[in-house]
């Protein structure tokens, strides 16, 4: 009996030692990987060759498939700013006016643009300027350079470095050595495909500015003014939102037109009841509509053009991107589309306005099924996604 006990004890001790050794090995490996992560962009004063390939694909993708996403988007002149820790880089804009203007404030920022010496973008000059102060950038949105609406997003490399830095600052010091930062960051920014369509998300904001500048400014101003008044944390309100998002999810997954219509009508009814129960003011109701019009449509554009790039047989990404190890030819587009549909049901308790990205995205997809001409009216004054959906569903 004692021999058996000794044998079991020996196994436990051996297993524990082996497990502890494995943990130490993994911790050491994680620390080694983390130590090799860059803290600065590999090129600071100009775009890398890969940066330029990605941005060239942004222009090609929009120009070839953009009108299937939103009429007129393909032909619109929308330059792009990519930025890192020290510089803003402006491509697709010839002889730009000095600086940039923030949206919606209209505040003039920055300084004169200079041609990047000894370099080009698609055979043409491109421009740069140093940040006027650390962290003072054009941000991830749209700005105006002179009278041009410009899409703005940090470079992919700087995005990963910034996310890693933010996580390190947010995680307790004791746990920092245990976090494999490259793996975690890859969940948020999987690679070039996601980055390219992320730039196009901001390019849709630029197009909203071109087509309906007052509506875009009003949506941004409503967010600034009303976010603090919105009952984000109210549990009953979240529960009602959950029911609403469940109906949207069901409508997107419906296999027939009849089922889609039934669930779309139920969604609109649930939305009306939620607002009454919460006693939302007219301003807060418009706040919801404006955020869906602004961010929901941009999310729809980002996700839909990703799907089109994968499903359009005649579309060929730029061959130069074959040199980019982070580009995967949009092969996971359907998987990401399905993941985004399922994510809708998880957004009721989300901190911030992420739910509006998804509820607006869902309504846009439903409108594609129920009212294919809906995009022609999207930029009319006081026309909201839910209004168009109500018309399509025959709901008063």
Short mmCIF file of C-alpha atoms in Angstrom, two decimals:
data_model
loop_
_atom_site.label_atom_id
_atom_site.label_comp_id
_atom_site.label_asym_id
_atom_site.label_seq_id
_atom_site.Cartn_x
_atom_site.Cartn_y
_atom_site.Cartn_z
CA UNK A 1 0.00 0.00 0.00
CA UNK A 2 2.81 2.39 0.97
CA UNK A 3 4.56 1.60 -2.32
CA UNK A 4 1.45 2.66 -4.24
CA UNK A 5 1.23 5.86 -2.20
CA UNK A 6 4.89 6.59 -2.85
CA UNK A 7 4.36 5.91 -6.56
CA UNK A 8 1.39 8.30 -6.74
CA UNK A 9 3.27 10.91 -4.73
CA UNK A 10 6.23 10.58 -7.05
CA UNK A 11 4.02 11.08 -10.09
CA UNK A 12 2.42 14.16 -8.51
CA UNK A 13 5.81 15.65 -7.69
CA UNK A 14 7.21 14.83 -11.13
CA UNK A 15 4.13 16.27 -12.83
CA UNK A 16 4.25 19.42 -10.70
CA UNK A 17 7.92 19.96 -11.43
CA UNK A 18 7.34 19.39 -15.15
CA UNK A 19 4.39 21.79 -15.14
CA UNK A 20 6.39 24.43 -13.27
CA UNK A 21 9.25 23.99 -15.71
CA UNK A 22 6.90 24.34 -18.66
CA UNK A 23 5.41 27.52 -17.16
CA UNK A 24 8.87 28.98 -16.66
CA UNK A 25 9.83 28.05 -20.22
CA UNK A 26 6.68 29.65 -21.65
CA UNK A 27 7.15 32.76 -19.52
CA UNK A 28 10.73 33.05 -20.71
CA UNK A 29 9.66 32.58 -24.32
CA UNK A 30 6.94 35.23 -23.99
CA UNK A 31 9.42 37.66 -22.45
CA UNK A 32 11.88 37.00 -25.27
CA UNK A 33 9.20 37.61 -27.91
CA UNK A 34 7.98 40.77 -26.16
CA UNK A 35 11.53 42.09 -25.83
CA UNK A 36 11.90 41.89 -29.61
CA UNK A 37 8.83 44.00 -30.32
CA UNK A 38 9.65 47.40 -31.82
CA UNK A 39 8.93 50.59 -29.90
CA UNK A 40 9.46 52.88 -32.91
CA UNK A 41 8.51 52.72 -36.56
CA UNK A 42 11.19 51.14 -38.73
CA UNK A 43 11.02 54.22 -41.00
CA UNK A 44 9.93 57.45 -39.39
CA UNK A 45 10.48 60.24 -41.93
CA UNK A 46 8.87 58.53 -44.94
CA UNK A 47 6.49 55.75 -45.85
CA UNK A 48 7.94 52.27 -46.15
CA UNK A 49 7.61 50.40 -49.42
CA UNK A 50 4.99 48.15 -47.81
CA UNK A 51 3.07 51.17 -46.48
CA UNK A 52 2.85 52.46 -50.03
CA UNK A 53 1.68 49.11 -51.41
CA UNK A 54 -1.12 49.03 -48.82
CA UNK A 55 -2.22 52.58 -49.56
CA UNK A 56 -2.12 51.94 -53.31
CA UNK A 57 -4.44 48.97 -52.71
CA UNK A 58 -6.77 51.28 -50.75
CA UNK A 59 -7.16 53.49 -53.83
CA UNK A 60 -7.50 50.57 -56.26
CA UNK A 61 -10.04 48.70 -54.14
CA UNK A 62 -12.29 51.74 -53.78
CA UNK A 63 -11.98 52.74 -57.43
CA UNK A 64 -12.80 49.23 -58.71
CA UNK A 65 -15.48 48.09 -56.23
CA UNK A 66 -16.48 51.25 -54.37
CA UNK A 67 -19.62 51.99 -56.37
CA UNK A 68 -21.07 48.61 -55.42
CA UNK A 69 -20.75 49.72 -51.81
CA UNK A 70 -21.99 53.30 -52.24
CA UNK A 71 -22.86 55.02 -55.55
CA UNK A 72 -20.31 57.70 -56.40
CA UNK A 73 -17.73 56.55 -53.86
CA UNK A 74 -15.42 55.06 -56.50
CA UNK A 75 -15.03 58.31 -58.42
CA UNK A 76 -14.74 60.61 -55.41
CA UNK A 77 -11.39 62.31 -54.88
CA UNK A 78 -10.37 61.16 -51.40
CA UNK A 79 -6.68 61.50 -50.51
CA UNK A 80 -5.29 59.60 -47.52
CA UNK A 81 -3.15 60.59 -44.55
CA UNK A 82 -1.12 57.89 -42.79
CA UNK A 83 0.75 58.93 -39.66
CA UNK A 84 3.28 57.60 -37.20
CA UNK A 85 4.89 58.93 -34.02
CA UNK A 86 6.56 61.89 -35.74
CA UNK A 87 5.07 62.55 -39.17
CA UNK A 88 1.87 62.86 -41.15
CA UNK A 89 2.10 61.58 -44.74
CA UNK A 90 -0.37 62.76 -47.39
CA UNK A 91 -0.88 60.73 -50.59
CA UNK A 92 -3.20 61.25 -53.54
CA UNK A 93 -3.31 65.04 -53.13
CA UNK A 94 -1.40 67.41 -55.37
CA UNK A 95 -0.20 70.83 -54.13
CA UNK A 96 -2.09 70.63 -50.83
CA UNK A 97 -3.10 73.68 -48.84
CA UNK A 98 -1.15 74.12 -45.59
CA UNK A 99 -2.16 72.09 -42.53
CA UNK A 100 -5.56 70.51 -42.02
CA UNK A 101 -8.93 71.32 -40.47
CA UNK A 102 -10.49 69.18 -37.78
CA UNK A 103 -14.02 67.88 -38.28
CA UNK A 104 -16.46 69.15 -37.13
CA UNK A 105 -14.74 71.98 -35.25
CA UNK A 106 -13.09 73.47 -38.33
CA UNK A 107 -9.98 74.29 -36.27
CA UNK A 108 -6.96 74.88 -38.49
CA UNK A 109 -4.02 72.71 -37.42
CA UNK A 110 -0.55 71.82 -38.59
CA UNK A 111 1.84 73.56 -40.93
CA UNK A 112 2.79 73.60 -44.61
CA UNK A 113 3.23 70.25 -46.34
CA UNK A 114 6.59 69.43 -47.89
CA UNK A 115 7.37 66.98 -50.67
CA UNK A 116 9.05 63.85 -49.29
CA UNK A 117 12.53 64.12 -50.83
CA UNK A 118 13.82 61.29 -52.99
CA UNK A 119 10.60 59.28 -52.80
CA UNK A 120 7.25 58.95 -54.58
CA UNK A 121 3.84 57.30 -54.36
CA UNK A 122 2.70 55.58 -57.56
CA UNK A 123 5.18 57.70 -59.51
CA UNK A 124 3.91 60.99 -58.05
CA UNK A 125 5.20 63.17 -55.23
CA UNK A 126 3.68 62.73 -51.81
CA UNK A 127 3.85 65.04 -48.83
CA UNK A 128 4.69 65.09 -45.15
CA UNK A 129 4.81 67.34 -42.13
CA UNK A 130 6.18 66.82 -38.63
CA UNK A 131 3.67 66.64 -35.79
CA UNK A 132 3.31 70.04 -34.15
CA UNK A 133 3.47 68.26 -30.77
CA UNK A 134 3.65 64.61 -29.66
CA UNK A 135 0.31 62.91 -30.19
CA UNK A 136 -1.24 65.83 -32.09
CA UNK A 137 -2.33 64.06 -35.28
CA UNK A 138 -5.15 63.99 -37.79
CA UNK A 139 -6.46 61.00 -35.78
CA UNK A 140 -8.38 58.02 -37.16
CA UNK A 141 -11.23 59.79 -38.93
CA UNK A 142 -11.52 62.36 -41.69
CA UNK A 143 -10.09 65.87 -41.93
CA UNK A 144 -10.07 68.60 -44.54
CA UNK A 145 -6.94 69.75 -46.32
CA UNK A 146 -8.03 72.93 -48.02
CA UNK A 147 -11.37 72.01 -49.56
CA UNK A 148 -10.51 68.30 -49.91
CA UNK A 149 -11.95 65.66 -47.61
CA UNK A 150 -9.17 63.27 -46.57
CA UNK A 151 -9.25 59.85 -44.90
CA UNK A 152 -6.84 59.54 -41.99
CA UNK A 153 -5.45 56.48 -40.18
CA UNK A 154 -2.17 55.68 -38.44
CA UNK A 155 0.22 53.36 -40.28
CA UNK A 156 -0.18 49.65 -39.61
CA UNK A 157 3.21 49.41 -37.93
CA UNK A 158 2.54 52.36 -35.64
CA UNK A 159 -0.93 51.01 -34.88
CA UNK A 160 0.58 47.78 -33.55
CA UNK A 161 3.24 49.63 -31.56
CA UNK A 162 0.62 51.97 -30.08
CA UNK A 163 -1.74 49.14 -29.13
CA UNK A 164 1.11 47.27 -27.46
CA UNK A 165 2.06 50.38 -25.49
CA UNK A 166 -1.54 50.98 -24.41
CA UNK A 167 -1.90 47.40 -23.20
CA UNK A 168 1.36 47.56 -21.25
CA UNK A 169 0.14 50.72 -19.53
CA UNK A 170 -3.27 49.21 -18.70
CA UNK A 171 -2.09 45.81 -17.42
CA UNK A 172 -0.80 45.47 -13.82
CA UNK A 173 3.01 45.30 -13.70
CA UNK A 174 2.93 41.80 -12.19
CA UNK A 175 1.06 40.41 -15.21
CA UNK A 176 2.92 42.29 -17.95
CA UNK A 177 5.62 39.61 -18.48
CA UNK A 178 2.91 36.96 -18.95
CA UNK A 179 1.07 38.66 -21.83
CA UNK A 180 2.11 37.69 -25.39
CA UNK A 181 1.53 41.16 -26.82
CA UNK A 182 2.01 40.29 -30.53
CA UNK A 183 -0.64 37.57 -30.26
CA UNK A 184 -3.12 39.83 -28.47
CA UNK A 185 -2.53 42.73 -30.86
CA UNK A 186 -3.09 40.40 -33.83
CA UNK A 187 -6.64 39.80 -32.57
CA UNK A 188 -7.40 43.50 -33.08
CA UNK A 189 -5.27 44.07 -36.18
CA UNK A 190 -4.86 40.71 -37.95
CA UNK A 191 -2.93 42.11 -40.90
CA UNK A 192 -2.88 44.20 -44.03
CA UNK A 193 -6.32 43.13 -45.30
CA UNK A 194 -7.97 44.51 -42.16
CA UNK A 195 -5.81 47.63 -42.27
CA UNK A 196 -6.66 48.38 -45.91
CA UNK A 197 -10.39 48.15 -45.27
CA UNK A 198 -9.90 50.13 -42.05
CA UNK A 199 -8.57 53.02 -44.14
CA UNK A 200 -11.66 52.63 -46.32
CA UNK A 201 -13.85 52.96 -43.20
CA UNK A 202 -12.32 56.44 -42.78
CA UNK A 203 -12.65 57.06 -46.52
CA UNK A 204 -16.40 56.51 -46.15
CA UNK A 205 -16.44 59.22 -43.47
CA UNK A 206 -14.67 61.47 -45.98
CA UNK A 207 -17.37 60.64 -48.54
CA UNK A 208 -20.07 61.46 -45.99
CA UNK A 209 -18.34 64.81 -45.62
CA UNK A 210 -18.33 65.33 -49.37
CA UNK A 211 -22.00 64.41 -49.80
CA UNK A 212 -23.52 65.75 -46.57
CA UNK A 213 -21.02 67.89 -44.61
CA UNK A 214 -23.64 69.34 -42.27
CA UNK A 215 -25.02 65.92 -41.39
CA UNK A 216 -21.54 64.63 -40.59
CA UNK A 217 -20.78 67.68 -38.47
CA UNK A 218 -24.12 67.36 -36.67
CA UNK A 219 -23.47 63.67 -35.93
CA UNK A 220 -20.06 64.45 -34.46
CA UNK A 221 -21.43 67.36 -32.44
CA UNK A 222 -24.29 65.22 -31.11
CA UNK A 223 -21.77 62.65 -29.93
CA UNK A 224 -19.75 65.29 -28.10
CA UNK A 225 -22.81 66.93 -26.55
CA UNK A 226 -25.09 64.00 -25.72
CA UNK A 227 -22.91 60.96 -24.96
CA UNK A 228 -22.80 61.80 -21.25
CA UNK A 229 -26.61 62.00 -21.12
CA UNK A 230 -27.24 58.61 -22.74
CA UNK A 231 -28.29 55.86 -20.25
CA UNK A 232 -25.50 53.45 -21.19
CA UNK A 233 -25.38 51.69 -17.82
CA UNK A 234 -29.12 51.33 -17.12
CA UNK A 235 -29.76 47.57 -16.89
CA UNK A 236 -33.38 47.63 -18.10
CA UNK A 237 -32.28 49.78 -21.03
CA UNK A 238 -29.49 47.31 -21.84
CA UNK A 239 -31.96 44.43 -21.68
CA UNK A 240 -34.24 46.18 -24.16
CA UNK A 241 -31.26 46.86 -26.39
CA UNK A 242 -30.38 43.17 -26.18
CA UNK A 243 -33.83 42.21 -27.45
CA UNK A 244 -33.43 44.71 -30.27
CA UNK A 245 -30.03 43.41 -31.32
CA UNK A 246 -31.24 39.81 -31.14
CA UNK A 247 -33.96 40.68 -33.64
CA UNK A 248 -31.47 42.37 -35.94
CA UNK A 249 -29.21 39.33 -35.73
CA UNK A 250 -32.13 37.04 -36.53
CA UNK A 251 -33.14 39.16 -39.52
CA UNK A 252 -29.60 39.05 -40.90
CA UNK A 253 -29.53 35.27 -40.50
CA UNK A 254 -33.02 34.75 -41.94
CA UNK A 255 -33.19 32.39 -44.91
CA UNK A 256 -36.26 33.90 -46.61
CA UNK A 257 -37.52 37.35 -47.54
CA UNK A 258 -40.67 36.78 -45.48
CA UNK A 259 -38.69 35.95 -42.35
CA UNK A 260 -36.40 38.93 -42.90
CA UNK A 261 -39.42 41.24 -43.18
CA UNK A 262 -41.08 39.80 -40.09
CA UNK A 263 -37.98 40.23 -37.95
CA UNK A 264 -37.24 43.70 -39.35
CA UNK A 265 -40.74 44.80 -38.34
CA UNK A 266 -40.28 43.25 -34.90
CA UNK A 267 -36.97 45.11 -34.54
CA UNK A 268 -38.60 48.45 -35.37
CA UNK A 269 -41.42 47.78 -32.91
CA UNK A 270 -38.96 46.79 -30.18
CA UNK A 271 -36.93 49.94 -30.87
CA UNK A 272 -39.99 52.15 -30.50
CA UNK A 273 -40.98 50.43 -27.24
CA UNK A 274 -37.45 50.71 -25.84
CA UNK A 275 -37.38 54.44 -26.44
CA UNK A 276 -40.78 54.94 -24.82
CA UNK A 277 -39.85 52.82 -21.79
CA UNK A 278 -36.60 54.75 -21.31
CA UNK A 279 -38.32 58.10 -21.90
CA UNK A 280 -35.62 59.08 -24.34
CA UNK A 281 -35.72 62.71 -25.38
CA UNK A 282 -35.97 63.67 -29.04
CA UNK A 283 -32.30 64.71 -28.90
CA UNK A 284 -31.20 61.30 -27.62
CA UNK A 285 -33.29 59.51 -30.24
CA UNK A 286 -31.61 61.60 -32.92
CA UNK A 287 -28.26 60.85 -31.30
CA UNK A 288 -28.89 57.13 -31.92
CA UNK A 289 -29.92 57.76 -35.52
CA UNK A 290 -26.95 60.01 -36.20
CA UNK A 291 -24.40 57.57 -34.83
CA UNK A 292 -25.92 54.77 -36.93
CA UNK A 293 -25.87 56.97 -40.03
CA UNK A 294 -22.25 57.97 -39.42
CA UNK A 295 -20.53 54.92 -37.94
CA UNK A 296 -22.92 52.17 -38.98
CA UNK A 297 -22.62 53.12 -42.64
CA UNK A 298 -18.81 53.35 -42.38
CA UNK A 299 -18.68 49.91 -40.78
CA UNK A 300 -20.95 48.55 -43.51
CA UNK A 301 -18.59 49.98 -46.16
CA UNK A 302 -15.53 48.50 -44.44
CA UNK A 303 -17.03 45.02 -44.12
CA UNK A 304 -18.86 44.91 -47.45
CA UNK A 305 -15.89 45.95 -49.58
CA UNK A 306 -13.79 43.31 -47.79
CA UNK A 307 -16.39 40.71 -48.80
CA UNK A 308 -16.58 42.01 -52.38
CA UNK A 309 -12.80 41.87 -52.74
CA UNK A 310 -12.92 38.15 -51.92
CA UNK A 311 -16.03 37.25 -53.89
CA UNK A 312 -15.48 39.26 -57.09
CA UNK A 313 -13.60 36.87 -59.38
CA UNK A 314 -12.42 39.65 -61.67
CA UNK A 315 -10.87 41.63 -58.83
CA UNK A 316 -7.12 41.20 -58.41
CA UNK A 317 -5.24 42.89 -55.57
CA UNK A 318 -2.07 44.71 -56.54
CA UNK A 319 0.63 42.13 -57.31
CA UNK A 320 3.14 44.10 -55.22
CA UNK A 321 1.22 43.00 -52.14
CA UNK A 322 2.55 39.49 -52.67
CA UNK A 323 5.68 40.86 -51.00
CA UNK A 324 3.69 41.74 -47.88
CA UNK A 325 3.68 38.78 -45.48
CA UNK A 326 0.74 40.31 -43.61
CA UNK A 327 -1.54 40.39 -46.67
CA UNK A 328 -3.77 37.36 -47.19
CA UNK A 329 -5.80 38.25 -50.32
CA UNK A 330 -9.02 38.77 -48.30
CA UNK A 331 -9.32 34.99 -47.90
CA UNK A 332 -11.03 35.24 -44.51
CA UNK A 333 -13.66 37.74 -45.68
CA UNK A 334 -16.67 35.43 -45.27
CA UNK A 335 -15.48 34.28 -41.86
CA UNK A 336 -15.07 37.89 -40.71
CA UNK A 337 -18.49 38.81 -42.13
CA UNK A 338 -20.09 35.99 -40.15
CA UNK A 339 -18.18 36.96 -37.02
CA UNK A 340 -19.42 40.53 -37.29
CA UNK A 341 -23.02 39.37 -37.63
CA UNK A 342 -22.65 37.25 -34.49
CA UNK A 343 -20.94 40.12 -32.67
CA UNK A 344 -24.16 42.14 -32.96
CA UNK A 345 -25.70 40.13 -30.12
CA UNK A 346 -22.81 40.99 -27.79
CA UNK A 347 -23.02 44.77 -28.07
CA UNK A 348 -25.90 45.71 -25.76
CA UNK A 349 -23.62 46.11 -22.75
CA UNK A 350 -20.66 47.46 -24.67
CA UNK A 351 -18.99 50.51 -23.19
CA UNK A 352 -19.29 53.48 -25.50
CA UNK A 353 -21.12 53.73 -28.80
CA UNK A 354 -19.98 50.46 -30.40
CA UNK A 355 -23.57 49.19 -30.47
CA UNK A 356 -24.44 51.89 -33.03
CA UNK A 357 -21.67 50.70 -35.37
CA UNK A 358 -23.32 47.28 -35.36
CA UNK A 359 -26.98 48.30 -35.35
CA UNK A 360 -26.31 50.67 -38.27
CA UNK A 361 -24.28 48.03 -40.11
CA UNK A 362 -27.11 45.52 -39.66
CA UNK A 363 -29.78 47.90 -40.94
CA UNK A 364 -27.68 48.68 -44.02
CA UNK A 365 -27.35 44.96 -44.81
CA UNK A 366 -31.10 44.45 -44.35
CA UNK A 367 -31.79 47.39 -46.66
CA UNK A 368 -29.65 45.75 -49.34
CA UNK A 369 -32.09 42.83 -49.22
CA UNK A 370 -35.35 44.70 -48.80
CA UNK A 371 -34.82 48.00 -50.64
CA UNK A 372 -31.82 47.82 -53.01
CA UNK A 373 -32.15 51.49 -54.04
CA UNK A 374 -31.86 52.80 -50.49
CA UNK A 375 -28.40 54.31 -50.95
CA UNK A 376 -29.70 56.96 -53.35
CA UNK A 377 -31.54 58.56 -50.43
CA UNK A 378 -28.94 58.11 -47.70
CA UNK A 379 -27.54 61.64 -47.95
CA UNK A 380 -30.87 63.44 -48.10
CA UNK A 381 -31.63 65.73 -45.18
CA UNK A 382 -33.19 63.96 -42.18
CA UNK A 383 -33.34 60.49 -43.74
CA UNK A 384 -32.21 57.82 -41.31
CA UNK A 385 -31.48 54.13 -41.76
CA UNK A 386 -34.44 53.16 -39.57
CA UNK A 387 -36.75 55.36 -41.69
CA UNK A 388 -35.65 53.61 -44.86
CA UNK A 389 -36.04 50.23 -43.18
CA UNK A 390 -39.54 51.14 -41.97
CA UNK A 391 -40.52 52.07 -45.53
CA UNK A 392 -39.07 48.83 -46.89
CA UNK A 393 -40.86 46.78 -44.21
CA UNK A 394 -44.16 48.59 -44.70
CA UNK A 395 -44.16 49.83 -41.10
CA UNK A 396 -45.81 53.18 -40.36
#
